[in-house]
mmCIF file of C-alpha atoms in Angstrom:
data_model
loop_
_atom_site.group_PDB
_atom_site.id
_atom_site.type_symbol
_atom_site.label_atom_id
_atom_site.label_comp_id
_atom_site.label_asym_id
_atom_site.label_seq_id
_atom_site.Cartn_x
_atom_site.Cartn_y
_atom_site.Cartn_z
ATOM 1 C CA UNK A 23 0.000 0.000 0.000
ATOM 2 C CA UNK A 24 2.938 2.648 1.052
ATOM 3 C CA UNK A 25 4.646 1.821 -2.211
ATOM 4 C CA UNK A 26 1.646 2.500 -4.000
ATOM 5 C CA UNK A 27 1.257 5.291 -2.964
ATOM 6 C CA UNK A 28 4.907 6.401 -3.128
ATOM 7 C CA UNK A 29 4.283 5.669 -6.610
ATOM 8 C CA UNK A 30 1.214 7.801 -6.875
ATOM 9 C CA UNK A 31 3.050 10.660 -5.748
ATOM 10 C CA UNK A 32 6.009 9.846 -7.843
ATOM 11 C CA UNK A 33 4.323 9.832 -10.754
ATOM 12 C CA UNK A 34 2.232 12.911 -9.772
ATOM 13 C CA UNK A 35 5.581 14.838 -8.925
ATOM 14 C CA UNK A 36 7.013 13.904 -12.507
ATOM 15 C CA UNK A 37 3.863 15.539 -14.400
ATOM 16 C CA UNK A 38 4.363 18.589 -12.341
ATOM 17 C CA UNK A 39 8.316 18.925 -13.137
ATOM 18 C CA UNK A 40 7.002 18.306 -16.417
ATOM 19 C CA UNK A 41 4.086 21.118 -16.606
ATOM 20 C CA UNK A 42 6.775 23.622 -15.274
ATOM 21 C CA UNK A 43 9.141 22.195 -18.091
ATOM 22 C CA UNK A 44 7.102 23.507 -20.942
ATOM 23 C CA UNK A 45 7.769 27.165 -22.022
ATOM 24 C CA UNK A 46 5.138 29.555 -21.915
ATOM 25 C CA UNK A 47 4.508 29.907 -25.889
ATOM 26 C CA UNK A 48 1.533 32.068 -25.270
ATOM 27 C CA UNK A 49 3.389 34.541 -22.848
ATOM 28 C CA UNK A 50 5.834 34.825 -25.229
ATOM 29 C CA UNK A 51 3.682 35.334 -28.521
ATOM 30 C CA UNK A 52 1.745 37.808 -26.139
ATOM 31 C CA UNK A 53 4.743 39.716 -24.791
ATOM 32 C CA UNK A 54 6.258 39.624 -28.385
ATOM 33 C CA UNK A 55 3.244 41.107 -30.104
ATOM 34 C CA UNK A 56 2.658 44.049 -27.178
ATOM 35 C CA UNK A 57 6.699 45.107 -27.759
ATOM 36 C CA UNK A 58 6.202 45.630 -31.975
ATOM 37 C CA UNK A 59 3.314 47.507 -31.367
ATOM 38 C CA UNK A 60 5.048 49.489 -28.704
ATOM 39 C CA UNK A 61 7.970 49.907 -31.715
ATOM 40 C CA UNK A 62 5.568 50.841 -34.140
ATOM 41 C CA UNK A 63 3.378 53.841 -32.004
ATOM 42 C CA UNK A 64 7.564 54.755 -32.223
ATOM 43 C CA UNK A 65 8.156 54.573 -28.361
ATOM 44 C CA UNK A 66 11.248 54.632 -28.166
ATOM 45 C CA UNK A 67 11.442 57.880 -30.238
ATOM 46 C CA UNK A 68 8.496 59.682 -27.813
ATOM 47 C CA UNK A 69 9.456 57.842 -24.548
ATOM 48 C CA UNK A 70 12.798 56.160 -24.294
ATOM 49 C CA UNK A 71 12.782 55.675 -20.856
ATOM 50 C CA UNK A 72 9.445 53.598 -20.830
ATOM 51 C CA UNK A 73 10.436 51.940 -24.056
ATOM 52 C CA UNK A 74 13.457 50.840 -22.055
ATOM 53 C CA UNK A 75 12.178 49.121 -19.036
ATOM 54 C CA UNK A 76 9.744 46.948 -21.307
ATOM 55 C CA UNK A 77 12.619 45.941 -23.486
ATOM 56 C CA UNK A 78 14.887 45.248 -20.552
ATOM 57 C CA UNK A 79 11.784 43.297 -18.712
ATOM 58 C CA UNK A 80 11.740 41.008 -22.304
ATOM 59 C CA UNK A 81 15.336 40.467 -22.727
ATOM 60 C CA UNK A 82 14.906 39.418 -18.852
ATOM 61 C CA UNK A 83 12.125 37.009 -19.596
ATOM 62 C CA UNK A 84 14.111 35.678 -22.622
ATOM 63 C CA UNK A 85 17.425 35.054 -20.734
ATOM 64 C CA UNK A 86 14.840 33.385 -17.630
ATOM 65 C CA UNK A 87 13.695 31.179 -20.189
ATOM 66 C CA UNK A 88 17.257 30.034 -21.924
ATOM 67 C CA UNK A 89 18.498 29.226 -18.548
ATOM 68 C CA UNK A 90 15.729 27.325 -18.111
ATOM 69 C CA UNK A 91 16.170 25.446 -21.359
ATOM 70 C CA UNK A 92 19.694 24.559 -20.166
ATOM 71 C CA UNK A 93 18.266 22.255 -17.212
ATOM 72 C CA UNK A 94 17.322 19.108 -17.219
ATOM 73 C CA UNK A 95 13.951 18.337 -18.017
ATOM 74 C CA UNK A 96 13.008 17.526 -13.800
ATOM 75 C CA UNK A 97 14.809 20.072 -12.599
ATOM 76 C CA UNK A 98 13.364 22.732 -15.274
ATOM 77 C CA UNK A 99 10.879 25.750 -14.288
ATOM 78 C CA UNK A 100 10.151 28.511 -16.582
ATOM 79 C CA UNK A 101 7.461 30.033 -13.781
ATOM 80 C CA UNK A 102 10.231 33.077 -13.340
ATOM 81 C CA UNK A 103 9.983 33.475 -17.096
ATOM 82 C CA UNK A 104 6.315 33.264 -17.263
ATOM 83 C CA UNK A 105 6.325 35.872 -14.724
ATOM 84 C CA UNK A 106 8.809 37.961 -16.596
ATOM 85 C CA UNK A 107 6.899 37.356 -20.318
ATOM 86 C CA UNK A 108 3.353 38.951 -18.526
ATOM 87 C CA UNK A 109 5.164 41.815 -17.199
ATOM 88 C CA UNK A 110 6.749 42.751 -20.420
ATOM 89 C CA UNK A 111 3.086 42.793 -21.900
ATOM 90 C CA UNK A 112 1.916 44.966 -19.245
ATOM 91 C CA UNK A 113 4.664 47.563 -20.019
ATOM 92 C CA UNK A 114 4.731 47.200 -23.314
ATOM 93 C CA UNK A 115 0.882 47.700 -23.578
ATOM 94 C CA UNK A 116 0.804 50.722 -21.139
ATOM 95 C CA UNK A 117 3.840 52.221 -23.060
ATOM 96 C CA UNK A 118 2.069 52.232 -26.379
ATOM 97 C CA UNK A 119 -0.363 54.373 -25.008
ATOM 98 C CA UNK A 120 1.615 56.534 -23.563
ATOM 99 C CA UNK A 121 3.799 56.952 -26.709
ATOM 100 C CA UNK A 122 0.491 57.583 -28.569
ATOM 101 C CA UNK A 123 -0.281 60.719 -26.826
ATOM 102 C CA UNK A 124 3.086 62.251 -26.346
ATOM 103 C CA UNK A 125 2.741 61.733 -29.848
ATOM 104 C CA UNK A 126 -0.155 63.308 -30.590
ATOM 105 C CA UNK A 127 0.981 66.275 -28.120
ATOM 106 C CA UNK A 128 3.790 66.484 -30.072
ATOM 107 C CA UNK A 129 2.277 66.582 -32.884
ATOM 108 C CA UNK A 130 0.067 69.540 -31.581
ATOM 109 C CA UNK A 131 2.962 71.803 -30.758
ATOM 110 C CA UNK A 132 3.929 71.162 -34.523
ATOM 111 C CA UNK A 133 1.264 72.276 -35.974
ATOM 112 C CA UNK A 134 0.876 75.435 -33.875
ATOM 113 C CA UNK A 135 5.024 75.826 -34.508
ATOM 114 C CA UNK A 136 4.361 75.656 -37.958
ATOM 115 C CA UNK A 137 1.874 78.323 -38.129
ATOM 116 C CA UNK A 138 4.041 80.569 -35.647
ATOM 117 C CA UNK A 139 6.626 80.398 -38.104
ATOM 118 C CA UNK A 140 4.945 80.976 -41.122
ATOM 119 C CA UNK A 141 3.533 84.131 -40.165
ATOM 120 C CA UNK A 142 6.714 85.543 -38.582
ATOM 121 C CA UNK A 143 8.374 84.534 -41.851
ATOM 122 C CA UNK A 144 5.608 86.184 -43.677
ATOM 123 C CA UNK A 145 6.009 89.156 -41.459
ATOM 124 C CA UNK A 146 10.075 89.343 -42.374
ATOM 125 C CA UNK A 147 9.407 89.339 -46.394
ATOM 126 C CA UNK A 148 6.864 92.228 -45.923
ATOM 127 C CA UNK A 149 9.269 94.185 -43.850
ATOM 128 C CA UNK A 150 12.293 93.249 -46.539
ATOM 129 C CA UNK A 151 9.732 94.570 -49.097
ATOM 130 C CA UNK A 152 9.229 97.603 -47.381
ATOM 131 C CA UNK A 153 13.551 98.139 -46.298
ATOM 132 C CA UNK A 154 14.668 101.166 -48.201
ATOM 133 C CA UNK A 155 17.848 100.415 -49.616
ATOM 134 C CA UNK A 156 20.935 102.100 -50.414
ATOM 135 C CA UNK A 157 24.443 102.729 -50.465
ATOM 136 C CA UNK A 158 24.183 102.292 -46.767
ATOM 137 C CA UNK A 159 23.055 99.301 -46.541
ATOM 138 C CA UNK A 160 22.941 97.563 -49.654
ATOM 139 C CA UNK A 161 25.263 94.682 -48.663
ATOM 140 C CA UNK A 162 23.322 94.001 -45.823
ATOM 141 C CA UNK A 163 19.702 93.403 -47.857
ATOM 142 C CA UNK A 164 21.372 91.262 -50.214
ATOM 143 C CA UNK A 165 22.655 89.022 -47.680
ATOM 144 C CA UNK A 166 19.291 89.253 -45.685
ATOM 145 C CA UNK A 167 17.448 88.097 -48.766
ATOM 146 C CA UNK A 168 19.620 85.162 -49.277
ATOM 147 C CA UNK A 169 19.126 83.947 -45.450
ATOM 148 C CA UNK A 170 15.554 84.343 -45.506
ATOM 149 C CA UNK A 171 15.353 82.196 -48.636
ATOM 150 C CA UNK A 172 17.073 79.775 -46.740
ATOM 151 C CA UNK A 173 14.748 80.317 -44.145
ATOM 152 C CA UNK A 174 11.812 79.414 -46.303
ATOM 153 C CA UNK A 175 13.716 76.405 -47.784
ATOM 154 C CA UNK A 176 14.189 75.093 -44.423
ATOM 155 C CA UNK A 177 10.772 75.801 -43.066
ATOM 156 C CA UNK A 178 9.262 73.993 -46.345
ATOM 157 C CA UNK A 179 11.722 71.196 -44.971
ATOM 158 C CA UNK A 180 9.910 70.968 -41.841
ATOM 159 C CA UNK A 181 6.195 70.839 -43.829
ATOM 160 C CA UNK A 182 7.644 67.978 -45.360
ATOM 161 C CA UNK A 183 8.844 66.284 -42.257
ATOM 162 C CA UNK A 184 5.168 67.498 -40.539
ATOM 163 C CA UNK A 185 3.364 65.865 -43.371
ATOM 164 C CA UNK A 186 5.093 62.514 -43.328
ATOM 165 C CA UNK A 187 4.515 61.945 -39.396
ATOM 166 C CA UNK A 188 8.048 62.835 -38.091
ATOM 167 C CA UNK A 189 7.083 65.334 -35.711
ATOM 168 C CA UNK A 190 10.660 64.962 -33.777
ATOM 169 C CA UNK A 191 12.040 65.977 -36.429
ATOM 170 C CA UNK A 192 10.223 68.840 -37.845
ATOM 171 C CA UNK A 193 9.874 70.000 -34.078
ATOM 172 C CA UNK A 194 13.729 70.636 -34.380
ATOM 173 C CA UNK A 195 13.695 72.099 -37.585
ATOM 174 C CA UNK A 196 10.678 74.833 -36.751
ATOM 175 C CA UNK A 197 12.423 76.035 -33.504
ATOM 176 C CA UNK A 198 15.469 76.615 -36.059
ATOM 177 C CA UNK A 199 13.487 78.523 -38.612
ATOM 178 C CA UNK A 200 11.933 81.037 -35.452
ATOM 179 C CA UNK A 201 14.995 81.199 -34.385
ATOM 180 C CA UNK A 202 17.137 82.467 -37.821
ATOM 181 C CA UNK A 203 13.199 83.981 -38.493
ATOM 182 C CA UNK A 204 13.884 86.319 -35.216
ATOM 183 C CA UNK A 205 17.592 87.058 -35.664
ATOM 184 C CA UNK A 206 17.010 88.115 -39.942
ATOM 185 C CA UNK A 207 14.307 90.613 -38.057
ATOM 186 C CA UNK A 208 16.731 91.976 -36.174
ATOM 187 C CA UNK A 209 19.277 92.599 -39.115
ATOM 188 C CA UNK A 210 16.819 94.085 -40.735
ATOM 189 C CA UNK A 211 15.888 96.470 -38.200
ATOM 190 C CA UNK A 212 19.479 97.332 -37.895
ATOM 191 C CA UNK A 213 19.816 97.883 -42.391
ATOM 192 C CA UNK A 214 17.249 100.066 -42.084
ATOM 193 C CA UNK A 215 18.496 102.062 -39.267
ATOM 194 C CA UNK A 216 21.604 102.781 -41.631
ATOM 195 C CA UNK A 217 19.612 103.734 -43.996
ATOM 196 C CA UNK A 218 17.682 105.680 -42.594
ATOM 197 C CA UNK A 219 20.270 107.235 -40.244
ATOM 198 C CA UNK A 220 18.042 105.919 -37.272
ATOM 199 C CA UNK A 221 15.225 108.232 -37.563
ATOM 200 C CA UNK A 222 11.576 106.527 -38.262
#
């Protein structure tokens, strides 16, 4: 009768060491589908730091699980990997939805950017129209005109980079454009204060 039941629990031991043996293929698949999502909202563009700790949480499941794979079929668990795989999911799926509206607020502060720098751009041709010019101050128009169409080139740049979806990028570029915008202003203002000997 003991030995039966030694046997009983033998055997019963065995399909445990052997239900703990088998990799957790749906954990994975899960944890692998929630991370290229999380790549494609472009995480780790909008926020690295949260793209990070999912990434690091899946490379930690995945080296769980080859450690596992290394022991012998008894002595093999993969519960820490399990573990590891559903955590990755969870970050990964609470990442891609914070990526997708840092995004989006990103791409908000474009669009006003964009408009803020059209219209001081806009503003700097009319008063470049307007510049008297003359022996004075020739030079100076000429070379204002040839940064402000460099201006325009590079704000047209940053349309281009608006319209395709890279709002990083543009972002960069628009700050750039107010900023040499602002500064051909000032040069301007300073032209036609030679020209003008300073009086208005």
């Amino acid at each position: 009768m003991i030995s039966r039941i030694l046997v009983v629990l033998a055997v019963a031991a065995t399909l445990l060491f052997i239900g703990c043996a088998k990799p957790p293929e749906m954990e994975i698949t899960a944890a692998s589908t929630a991370m290229q999502t999380l790549r494609e909202a472009e995480a780790e563009l909008y926020i690295p730091q949260d793209y990070k700790m999912a990434m690091d949480t899946l490379n930690a499941a995945n080296a769980a699980k080859t450690e596992a794979d290394g022991k012998f079929a008894l002595f093999r668990s993969y519960k820490t990997a399990k573990n590891l795989y559903v955590s990755a999911e969870t970050l990964a799926k609470s990442a891609t939805e914070k990526a997708r509206a840092e995004k989006e607020r990103v791409r908000m502060a474009v669009m006003a950017m964009l408009e803020q720098a059209t219209v001081r751009l806009g503003e700097a041709d009319t008063a470049l129209a307007k510049a008297p010019v003359g022996k004075g101050n020739k030079a100076e128009i000429e070379l204002i005109k040839t940064e402000l169409a460099a201006v325009r080139t590079a704000l047209d740049d940053a349309k281009r980079d608006t319209d395709t979806g890279k709002y990083l990028v543009a972002q960069s570029k628009l700050k750039s454009v107010m900023d040499r915008t602002a500064r051909v202003q000032q040069e301007l203002a300073t032209a036609t204060a030679k020209k003008t000997g300073g009086k208005k």
